[in-house]
Coordinates of N, CA and C in Angstrom, one line a residue:
M1 N -10.5 17.2 24.8 CA -11.8 16.7 24.8 C -12.2 16.5 23.5
S2 N -12.6 15.3 23.2 CA -13.3 14.8 21.7 C -14.6 15.6 21.5
P3 N -14.6 16.0 20.2 CA -16.2 16.8 19.9 C -17.1 15.5 20.0
P4 N -18.2 15.9 20.3 CA -19.6 15.0 20.6 C -19.6 13.8 19.7
L5 N -19.5 14.0 18.5 CA -19.5 13.0 17.5 C -18.4 12.0 17.8
L6 N -17.0 12.6 17.8 CA -16.0 11.7 18.0 C -16.1 10.7 19.4
A7 N -16.5 11.3 20.3 CA -16.9 10.8 21.5 C -17.7 9.9 21.5
S8 N -19.0 9.8 20.7 CA -19.7 8.8 20.8 C -19.3 7.7 20.0
L9 N -18.3 8.0 19.0 CA -17.5 6.6 18.3 C -16.8 6.0 19.3
L10 N -16.1 6.7 20.2 CA -15.1 6.1 21.0 C -16.0 5.3 22.1
S11 N -17.1 5.9 22.5 CA -17.9 5.1 23.4 C -18.5 3.8 23.0
A12 N -19.2 4.0 21.8 CA -19.5 2.8 21.3 C -18.6 1.8 20.6
N13 N -17.2 2.2 20.5 CA -16.1 1.1 20.2 C -16.2 0.6 21.6
V14 N -16.0 1.1 22.7 CA -15.7 0.4 24.1 C -17.1 -0.5 24.3
Q15 N -18.3 -0.1 24.0 CA -19.3 -1.2 24.2 C -19.3 -2.2 23.1
W16 N -18.9 -2.0 22.1 CA -18.7 -3.2 21.3 C -17.6 -3.8 21.4
A17 N -16.3 -3.7 21.9 CA -15.4 -4.4 22.3 C -15.8 -5.3 23.6
E18 N -16.5 -4.9 24.5 CA -17.0 -5.2 25.6 C -18.1 -6.7 25.4
R19 N -19.0 -6.2 24.3 CA -20.1 -7.1 23.8 C -19.3 -8.4 23.2
T20 N -18.3 -7.9 22.5 CA -17.5 -9.1 21.5 C -16.9 -9.9 22.5
N21 N -16.2 -9.5 23.4 CA -15.3 -10.0 24.3 C -16.2 -10.8 25.2
D22 N -17.4 -10.6 25.7 CA -18.2 -11.3 26.5 C -18.8 -12.7 25.7
A23 N -19.0 -12.1 24.5 CA -19.5 -13.5 23.7 C -18.4 -14.1 23.2
H24 N -17.3 -14.1 22.8 CA -16.2 -14.6 22.4 C -14.9 -14.3 23.1
P25 N -14.8 -14.9 24.3 CA -13.5 -14.3 25.0 C -12.2 -14.5 24.3
D26 N -12.1 -15.3 23.3 CA -10.8 -15.4 22.6 C -10.7 -15.2 21.3
F27 N -11.8 -14.1 21.1 CA -11.5 -13.3 19.8 C -10.7 -12.5 19.4
F28 N -10.2 -11.7 20.2 CA -9.2 -10.7 20.3 C -8.0 -11.2 20.4
G29 N -7.9 -12.1 21.0 CA -6.6 -12.7 21.1 C -6.0 -13.4 19.9
Q30 N -7.1 -14.1 19.2 CA -6.9 -14.6 17.9 C -6.6 -13.7 16.8
C31 N -7.3 -12.6 17.0 CA -6.8 -11.7 16.0 C -5.5 -10.9 16.2
A32 N -5.1 -10.8 17.3 CA -3.7 -10.5 17.4 C -2.7 -11.3 17.0
K33 N -3.0 -12.4 16.7 CA -2.1 -13.5 16.0 C -1.8 -13.4 14.7
G34 N -2.9 -12.7 14.0 CA -2.4 -12.7 12.7 C -3.9 -12.7 11.9
Q35 N -3.8 -12.6 10.3 CA -5.1 -12.7 10.0 C -4.8 -13.8 8.4
S36 N -6.1 -14.2 8.2 CA -5.8 -15.3 7.0 C -7.3 -15.0 6.2
P37 N -7.8 -13.9 5.9 CA -8.9 -13.7 5.0 C -9.1 -14.4 3.9
K38 N -9.8 -14.7 3.2 CA -9.9 -15.6 1.8 C -10.5 -14.7 0.8
V39 N -10.8 -13.4 1.1 CA -11.6 -12.4 0.5 C -10.9 -11.1 0.2
L40 N -10.2 -10.5 -0.8 CA -10.0 -9.2 -0.9 C -11.3 -8.3 -1.6
W41 N -11.7 -7.3 -1.1 CA -13.0 -6.5 -1.6 C -12.4 -5.3 -2.1
I42 N -12.4 -5.0 -3.3 CA -12.0 -3.8 -3.7 C -13.5 -2.9 -4.0
G43 N -13.5 -2.0 -3.3 CA -15.0 -1.2 -3.5 C -14.7 0.2 -3.5
C44 N -15.8 0.8 -3.4 CA -15.8 2.3 -3.3 C -15.7 2.9 -1.9
A45 N -15.2 4.0 -1.8 CA -15.3 4.6 -0.5 C -16.4 5.3 0.1
D46 N -17.8 4.9 -0.5 CA -18.9 5.6 -0.2 C -19.3 5.0 1.2
S47 N -19.8 5.9 2.1 CA -20.1 5.5 3.5 C -21.1 4.5 3.6
R48 N -22.0 4.3 2.6 CA -23.3 3.5 2.4 C -22.9 1.9 2.2
V49 N -21.4 1.6 1.7 CA -21.3 0.3 1.8 C -20.2 -0.2 2.3
P50 N -20.5 -0.2 3.6 CA -19.4 -0.7 4.3 C -19.4 -2.3 4.2
E51 N -18.2 -3.0 3.6 CA -18.3 -4.3 3.4 C -18.3 -5.2 4.5
S52 N -17.9 -5.1 5.8 CA -18.1 -6.0 6.6 C -19.6 -5.9 7.4
V53 N -20.3 -4.9 7.2 CA -21.6 -4.8 7.3 C -22.8 -5.3 6.7
V54 N -22.4 -5.0 5.3 CA -23.4 -5.8 4.4 C -23.1 -6.7 3.9
T55 N -22.2 -7.7 4.3 CA -21.9 -9.2 4.1 C -22.1 -9.8 5.6
D56 N -22.2 -9.2 6.6 CA -22.5 -9.6 7.9 C -21.3 -10.6 8.4
A57 N -19.8 -9.7 8.0 CA -18.8 -10.5 8.3 C -18.2 -9.8 9.5
K58 N -17.3 -10.6 10.1 CA -16.5 -10.0 11.4 C -15.1 -9.7 11.0
P59 N -14.4 -8.8 12.0 CA -12.8 -8.5 11.8 C -12.3 -9.7 11.4
G60 N -11.4 -9.5 10.4 CA -10.6 -10.6 10.1 C -11.2 -11.3 8.9
D61 N -12.3 -11.3 8.5 CA -13.0 -12.2 7.3 C -12.5 -11.3 5.9
I62 N -12.0 -10.1 5.7 CA -12.4 -9.4 4.4 C -11.0 -8.3 4.7
F63 N -10.2 -8.7 3.5 CA -8.9 -7.6 3.3 C -9.7 -6.7 2.3
V64 N -9.3 -5.4 2.7 CA -9.9 -4.3 2.1 C -9.1 -3.3 1.2
H65 N -9.6 -2.8 0.0 CA -9.1 -1.8 -0.7 C -10.2 -0.9 -1.1
R66 N -10.3 0.6 -0.6 CA -11.6 1.0 -1.1 C -10.9 2.4 -1.6
N67 N -11.8 3.0 -2.6 CA -11.5 4.2 -3.0 C -12.6 4.8 -4.1
I68 N -12.4 6.0 -4.5 CA -13.4 6.6 -5.3 C -13.8 5.9 -6.5
A69 N -15.3 5.6 -6.4 CA -15.6 4.7 -7.7 C -14.9 3.4 -7.9
N70 N -14.7 2.8 -6.8 CA -14.0 1.4 -6.9 C -13.1 1.1 -8.3
Q71 N -12.1 1.7 -8.5 CA -11.3 1.9 -9.3 C -10.1 0.8 -9.0
F72 N -9.5 0.4 -10.1 CA -8.1 -0.4 -10.2 C -7.3 0.0 -11.5
H73 N -6.6 1.0 -11.1 CA -5.8 1.4 -12.0 C -4.3 0.8 -11.9
L74 N -4.0 0.4 -13.0 CA -2.7 -0.6 -13.6 C -1.4 0.4 -13.0
H75 N -1.7 1.7 -12.8 CA -0.4 2.3 -12.5 C -0.4 2.8 -10.9
D76 N -1.5 2.5 -10.1 CA -1.6 2.6 -8.9 C -0.7 1.8 -8.1
D77 N 0.2 2.3 -7.4 CA 1.0 1.3 -6.6 C 0.2 1.2 -5.1
S78 N -0.7 1.9 -4.6 CA -1.3 1.6 -3.7 C -2.2 0.2 -4.0
A79 N -3.1 0.4 -4.9 CA -3.9 -0.7 -5.3 C -3.1 -2.1 -5.4
L80 N -2.1 -1.8 -6.3 CA -1.1 -3.0 -6.8 C -0.2 -3.5 -5.4
S81 N 0.0 -2.8 -4.5 CA 0.5 -3.3 -3.4 C -0.4 -4.2 -2.5
V82 N -1.8 -3.5 -2.3 CA -2.8 -4.4 -1.6 C -3.3 -5.9 -2.4
L83 N -3.1 -5.4 -3.6 CA -3.6 -6.8 -4.4 C -2.1 -8.0 -3.9
T84 N -1.1 -7.5 -4.1 CA 0.3 -8.2 -3.9 C 0.3 -8.8 -2.6
Y85 N 0.3 -8.2 -1.7 CA 0.2 -8.4 -0.5 C -1.2 -9.3 -0.1
A86 N -2.3 -9.1 -0.6 CA -3.3 -9.9 -0.4 C -3.3 -11.5 -0.9
V87 N -2.5 -11.4 -2.0 CA -2.3 -13.0 -2.5 C -1.2 -13.3 -2.3
H88 N 0.1 -12.7 -2.0 CA 1.3 -13.5 -1.9 C 1.4 -13.7 -0.4
V89 N 0.9 -12.8 0.5 CA 1.1 -12.9 1.7 C -0.3 -13.5 2.8
V90 N -1.0 -12.6 2.5 CA -2.4 -13.0 3.2 C -2.9 -14.4 2.8
G91 N -2.9 -14.5 1.4 CA -3.5 -15.7 1.1 C -4.9 -15.6 0.6
V92 N -5.3 -14.8 0.0 CA -6.6 -14.5 -0.3 C -6.9 -15.7 -1.6
E93 N -8.1 -15.9 -1.7 CA -8.6 -16.9 -2.9 C -9.4 -16.0 -3.7
H94 N -10.5 -15.1 -3.5 CA -11.3 -14.5 -4.2 C -11.0 -12.8 -3.9
V95 N -10.8 -12.5 -5.0 CA -10.5 -11.0 -5.2 C -12.1 -10.3 -5.9
I96 N -12.6 -9.4 -5.3 CA -14.1 -9.1 -5.7 C -14.1 -7.4 -5.8
I97 N -14.2 -7.2 -7.2 CA -14.5 -6.0 -7.3 C -16.0 -5.3 -7.1
V98 N -16.2 -4.5 -6.2 CA -17.8 -4.2 -5.9 C -18.0 -2.6 -6.1
G99 N -18.9 -2.6 -7.2 CA -19.4 -1.3 -7.4 C -20.8 -0.8 -6.7
H100 N -21.5 -0.2 -6.7 CA -22.8 0.2 -6.0 C -23.8 1.4 -6.7
T101 N -24.9 1.0 -6.6 CA -25.8 1.9 -7.3 C -25.9 3.4 -6.6
H102 N -26.4 4.4 -7.4 CA -26.3 6.0 -6.8 C -24.7 6.2 -6.4
C103 N -23.8 5.9 -7.3 CA -22.4 6.1 -7.1 C -22.1 7.6 -7.4
G104 N -21.7 8.3 -6.5 CA -21.5 9.6 -6.9 C -20.3 9.8 -7.7
G105 N -19.2 9.1 -7.7 CA -18.0 9.0 -8.6 C -18.5 8.7 -10.0
A106 N -19.4 7.5 -10.3 CA -19.8 7.5 -11.6 C -20.7 8.5 -12.1
A107 N -21.5 9.0 -11.1 CA -22.3 10.1 -11.7 C -21.7 11.5 -12.2
A108 N -20.5 11.8 -11.4 CA -19.5 12.5 -12.0 C -19.0 12.6 -13.4
C109 N -18.6 11.3 -13.5 CA -18.1 11.0 -14.8 C -18.9 11.0 -15.9
L110 N -20.2 10.7 -15.8 CA -21.4 10.7 -16.6 C -21.4 12.1 -17.0
E111 N -21.7 13.0 -16.0 CA -21.8 14.6 -16.5 C -20.7 15.2 -17.0
A112 N -19.4 14.4 -16.6 CA -18.2 15.2 -17.4 C -18.2 14.5 -18.8
A113 N -18.6 13.1 -19.3 CA -18.7 12.6 -20.4 C -19.6 13.6 -21.4
Q114 N -20.8 14.0 -20.6 CA -22.0 14.6 -21.4 C -21.6 16.0 -21.6
A115 N -20.7 16.7 -20.8 CA -20.0 17.9 -21.1 C -19.3 18.0 -22.0
Q116 N -18.3 16.9 -22.1 CA -17.4 16.8 -23.0 C -17.9 16.5 -24.6
A117 N -19.0 15.9 -24.6 CA -19.8 15.6 -25.9 C -20.2 16.8 -26.3
S118 N -20.7 17.6 -25.4 CA -21.5 18.9 -26.2 C -20.4 20.2 -26.2
N119 N -19.2 20.0 -25.8 CA -18.2 21.0 -25.9 C -18.5 21.8 -24.7
S120 N -18.9 21.7 -23.8 CA -19.2 22.5 -22.4 C -17.9 22.3 -21.7
P121 N -18.1 23.6 -20.8 CA -16.9 23.3 -19.8 C -16.9 22.2 -18.9
P122 N -15.5 21.7 -18.5 CA -15.7 20.3 -18.0 C -16.1 20.4 -16.5
T123 N -17.0 19.6 -16.3 CA -17.5 19.6 -14.8 C -16.7 19.0 -13.7
V124 N -15.5 18.3 -14.1 CA -14.5 17.7 -13.5 C -13.0 18.0 -13.7
S125 N -12.5 19.1 -13.2 CA -11.3 19.6 -13.7 C -10.1 18.5 -13.7
P126 N -9.6 18.3 -15.2 CA -8.7 17.4 -15.3 C -7.3 17.5 -14.8
D127 N -7.3 18.8 -14.0 CA -5.9 19.1 -13.3 C -5.9 18.9 -12.0
T128 N -7.0 18.5 -11.4 CA -7.2 18.1 -10.0 C -7.0 16.7 -9.6
P129 N -6.5 16.4 -8.3 CA -6.3 15.0 -8.1 C -7.4 14.2 -8.5
L130 N -8.8 14.6 -8.1 CA -10.1 13.9 -8.6 C -10.1 13.6 -9.8
G131 N -9.9 14.6 -10.8 CA -10.0 14.5 -12.3 C -9.2 13.6 -12.9
R132 N -8.1 13.7 -12.4 CA -6.9 12.7 -12.9 C -7.2 11.3 -12.4
W133 N -7.8 11.1 -11.3 CA -8.3 9.6 -10.9 C -9.5 9.3 -11.5
L134 N -10.5 10.1 -11.8 CA -11.7 9.6 -12.6 C -11.4 9.7 -14.1
A135 N -10.5 10.1 -14.4 CA -10.4 10.3 -16.1 C -10.5 9.0 -17.0
P136 N -9.8 7.8 -16.4 CA -10.0 6.6 -17.0 C -11.5 6.2 -16.9
L137 N -12.4 6.3 -16.0 CA -13.9 6.2 -16.1 C -14.5 6.8 -16.9
I138 N -14.3 8.4 -16.8 CA -14.8 9.3 -17.7 C -14.7 8.7 -19.2
N139 N -13.3 8.3 -19.5 CA -12.9 7.7 -20.9 C -13.9 6.5 -21.3
L140 N -14.2 5.7 -20.4 CA -15.1 4.5 -20.4 C -16.5 4.8 -20.9
V141 N -17.1 6.0 -20.1 CA -18.4 6.3 -20.4 C -18.7 6.8 -21.7
T142 N -17.5 7.6 -22.4 CA -17.7 7.9 -23.6 C -17.7 6.8 -24.7
T143 N -17.3 5.7 -24.4 CA -17.5 4.5 -25.3 C -18.8 3.8 -25.2
L144 N -19.4 4.0 -24.2 CA -20.7 3.1 -23.7 C -21.7 3.8 -25.2
D145 N -22.6 2.8 -25.4 CA -23.7 3.1 -25.9 C -25.0 3.3 -25.3
L146 N -24.9 4.7 -24.6 CA -26.2 5.0 -23.6 C -27.1 5.5 -24.2
E147 N -27.2 6.2 -25.6 CA -28.3 6.5 -26.0 C -29.4 5.6 -26.5
T148 N -29.0 4.3 -26.5 CA -30.0 3.0 -26.6 C -30.7 2.9 -25.4
L149 N -30.4 3.6 -24.2 CA -31.0 3.3 -22.9 C -31.7 4.5 -22.7
P150 N -32.9 4.2 -21.8 CA -33.5 5.2 -21.2 C -32.6 6.2 -20.0
A151 N -32.9 7.6 -20.1 CA -32.1 8.3 -19.0 C -31.8 7.7 -17.8
E152 N -32.8 7.2 -16.9 CA -32.8 6.7 -15.6 C -31.8 5.5 -16.0
A153 N -31.5 4.8 -16.6 CA -30.6 3.4 -16.5 C -29.2 4.0 -16.8
H154 N -28.8 5.1 -17.2 CA -27.4 5.4 -17.8 C -26.5 5.1 -16.4
L155 N -26.9 5.6 -15.3 CA -25.9 5.5 -14.2 C -25.8 3.9 -14.0
E156 N -26.6 3.3 -13.9 CA -26.5 1.7 -13.6 C -25.5 1.0 -14.6
A157 N -26.0 1.5 -16.1 CA -25.0 1.0 -16.7 C -23.3 1.4 -16.8
I158 N -23.4 2.4 -16.5 CA -22.1 2.8 -15.9 C -21.5 2.2 -15.0
V159 N -22.1 2.0 -13.9 CA -21.7 1.3 -12.7 C -21.4 -0.2 -13.0
E160 N -22.0 -0.9 -13.7 CA -21.6 -2.3 -14.3 C -20.5 -2.2 -15.3
A161 N -20.5 -1.4 -16.2 CA -19.4 -1.1 -17.2 C -18.1 -1.0 -16.1
N162 N -18.2 0.0 -15.4 CA -16.9 0.0 -14.6 C -16.4 -1.1 -13.9
V163 N -17.5 -1.9 -13.2 CA -16.8 -3.0 -12.5 C -16.2 -4.0 -13.2
K164 N -17.0 -4.4 -14.6 CA -16.3 -5.2 -15.5 C -14.9 -4.7 -16.1
R165 N -14.7 -3.3 -16.1 CA -13.2 -3.1 -16.6 C -12.5 -3.3 -15.6
Q166 N -12.9 -2.9 -14.3 CA -11.9 -3.2 -13.1 C -11.7 -4.4 -13.0
V167 N -12.4 -5.4 -13.3 CA -12.1 -6.8 -13.3 C -10.9 -7.2 -14.2
E168 N -11.2 -6.8 -15.7 CA -10.3 -6.9 -16.6 C -9.0 -6.3 -16.0
N169 N -8.9 -5.1 -15.3 CA -7.7 -4.5 -15.1 C -7.1 -5.4 -14.0
V170 N -7.8 -5.8 -13.1 CA -7.1 -7.0 -11.9 C -6.5 -8.2 -12.7
C171 N -7.3 -8.5 -13.5 CA -6.9 -9.9 -14.3 C -5.6 -9.4 -15.0
A172 N -5.2 -8.4 -15.8 CA -4.2 -8.0 -16.4 C -3.0 -7.7 -15.5
T173 N -3.1 -7.8 -14.4 CA -1.7 -7.5 -13.3 C -0.7 -8.6 -13.5
D174 N 0.5 -8.3 -13.1 CA 1.4 -9.6 -13.1 C 1.1 -10.5 -11.8
V175 N 0.7 -9.6 -10.9 CA 0.3 -10.6 -9.7 C -0.8 -11.8 -9.9
I176 N -1.6 -11.4 -10.6 CA -2.9 -12.4 -11.1 C -2.1 -13.5 -12.2
K177 N -1.7 -12.7 -13.3 CA -1.4 -13.7 -14.3 C -0.2 -14.7 -13.8
H178 N 0.8 -14.4 -13.0 CA 1.8 -15.1 -12.5 C 1.2 -16.2 -11.7
T179 N 0.1 -15.7 -10.8 CA -0.6 -16.7 -9.9 C -1.2 -17.8 -10.9
W180 N -2.1 -17.2 -11.7 CA -2.5 -18.2 -12.8 C -1.7 -19.1 -13.2
A181 N -0.6 -18.5 -13.6 CA 0.3 -19.2 -14.6 C 0.8 -20.7 -13.5
A182 N 1.2 -20.1 -12.5 CA 1.6 -21.1 -11.5 C 0.6 -22.2 -11.1
A183 N -0.7 -21.8 -11.1 CA -1.7 -22.6 -10.6 C -1.8 -24.0 -11.5
M184 N -1.5 -23.5 -13.0 CA -1.7 -24.4 -13.8 C -0.3 -25.1 -14.3
G185 N 0.8 -24.8 -13.6 CA 2.0 -25.5 -14.0 C 2.4 -26.8 -13.4
G186 N 3.2 -27.5 -14.1 CA 3.5 -28.8 -13.7 C 2.7 -29.9 -13.8
E187 N 2.5 -30.2 -15.0 CA 1.5 -31.3 -15.5 C 0.0 -31.0 -15.2
G188 N -0.1 -29.9 -15.1 CA -1.7 -29.4 -15.1 C -2.1 -29.1 -13.3
K189 N -1.3 -29.7 -12.4 CA -1.6 -29.7 -11.2 C -1.6 -28.3 -10.5
E190 N -2.8 -27.9 -10.0 CA -3.1 -26.8 -9.6 C -2.7 -26.5 -8.2
K191 N -1.9 -25.5 -8.0 CA -1.1 -25.1 -6.8 C -2.1 -24.1 -6.0
K192 N -2.7 -23.0 -6.6 CA -3.0 -22.1 -6.0 C -4.0 -21.4 -6.9
Q193 N -5.3 -21.2 -6.2 CA -6.5 -20.8 -6.8 C -6.8 -19.4 -6.4
V194 N -6.9 -18.5 -7.4 CA -7.3 -17.2 -7.1 C -8.5 -16.7 -8.0
W195 N -9.5 -16.3 -7.8 CA -10.6 -16.0 -8.7 C -11.0 -14.5 -8.2
V196 N -11.3 -13.9 -9.7 CA -11.5 -12.4 -9.7 C -13.0 -12.4 -10.1
H197 N -13.8 -11.5 -9.3 CA -15.2 -11.3 -9.5 C -15.8 -10.2 -9.7
G198 N -16.8 -9.8 -10.1 CA -17.4 -8.7 -10.2 C -18.8 -8.4 -9.6
W199 N -19.0 -7.7 -8.6 CA -20.5 -7.4 -8.1 C -20.8 -5.9 -7.8
V200 N -22.1 -5.9 -7.8 CA -22.8 -4.4 -7.6 C -23.7 -4.6 -6.3
Y201 N -23.5 -3.6 -5.6 CA -24.5 -3.2 -4.3 C -25.4 -2.5 -4.7
D202 N -26.8 -2.7 -4.1 CA -27.9 -2.1 -4.7 C -28.2 -1.2 -3.3
V203 N -27.7 0.0 -3.1 CA -28.0 0.9 -2.3 C -29.4 0.8 -1.6
A204 N -30.2 0.8 -2.4 CA -31.8 1.1 -2.1 C -32.5 -0.1 -1.5
S205 N -31.8 -1.6 -1.8 CA -32.3 -2.8 -1.3 C -31.4 -3.5 -0.1
G206 N -30.2 -2.9 -0.4 CA -29.1 -3.8 0.4 C -28.6 -5.0 0.0
R207 N -28.8 -5.3 -1.4 CA -28.6 -6.6 -1.9 C -27.4 -6.5 -3.0
L208 N -26.6 -7.5 -2.8 CA -25.3 -7.6 -3.7 C -25.7 -8.3 -4.8
K209 N -25.4 -7.9 -6.0 CA -25.5 -8.8 -7.3 C -24.5 -9.2 -7.9
D210 N -24.3 -10.5 -8.5 CA -23.1 -11.1 -9.0 C -23.4 -10.7 -10.5
L211 N -22.3 -10.0 -11.2 CA -22.6 -9.7 -12.4 C -22.2 -10.9 -13.3
G212 N -21.8 -12.0 -12.9 CA -21.5 -13.3 -13.4 C -20.1 -13.2 -14.6
V213 N -18.9 -12.3 -14.2 CA -17.8 -12.2 -15.1 C -16.7 -12.6 -14.3
S214 N -17.0 -13.9 -13.4 CA -15.7 -14.3 -12.7 C -14.9 -15.0 -13.5
R215 N -13.5 -14.8 -13.1 CA -12.4 -15.4 -14.0 C -11.5 -16.2 -13.0
G216 N -10.6 -17.4 -13.6 CA -9.9 -17.9 -12.7 C -8.9 -18.6 -13.7
P217 N -8.1 -19.4 -13.1 CA -7.0 -19.9 -13.7 C -7.6 -20.8 -15.0
Q218 N -6.8 -20.7 -16.1 CA -7.8 -21.8 -17.1 C -6.4 -22.5 -17.5
P219 N -6.8 -23.8 -18.1 CA -5.8 -24.8 -18.4 C -4.8 -24.6 -19.6
Q220 N -3.7 -24.5 -19.9 CA -2.9 -24.0 -21.1 C -3.3 -24.9 -21.9

C-alpha cells in the first residue's frame, strides 16, 4: 500500500490523464510517437520552479535538465549528454539557462564565500558531493563586487551572475560551437539555428525575466 502522500499523487495522475484524454483524445497517442520540443530548459531542481507549470506548457513542449543551482559544468557528462541529445537528436532551437530568486544553492555559495573571506570554517564541505558541485559557483561569488551593493541585493546579483556564467559555459561546448559553425557554413547559408538564453524566475511574483544575454550563430 502506498503512503497517503504517494497515493494522492497517483490518484491525481489518474484524474489528470482522464481529463486530458477527454479534452484531447489523440494527445497521448501523439506523445507515444515521439517528441520534437524546440526548447531545452536548464534549470534548478528547486520544487518551486517547475518549468512546464510556470510557462503553461504541456508534455512534449520542453526538454529538461535540472540540478542544484542550475549549473552547467563543462566536465559534467550528464549535462553534456542532455545538450548533445537535445541539439542533435531532438532538434531544439533554444537553450535556456533559468535561475531563480531565493535560490538555496546560491545562498549557500554566498555563505561559503563569506566564510572563506573571513577565514572561518567552511559552511559547505569541499569534500562532499554538494561541495564539489557548488565549488565553481562559490569561486564565482568571490569574484563579484558585492560590497558595492546593499546586503539584500547580494543574492539576486549572484543568481544573475550565475545564469550569465552558465550561458557562457553552454556556448563554450563543442556541441554549440560546431552547430554554430555549421549554421554559417557554405556561402553563409544558415543550416540550423540554435540560440542560448539566460532567464531568472521570480519566486515571489511568478514572472520570468530575460537577462538580455542571448547568443546565436554569428557570421564569420
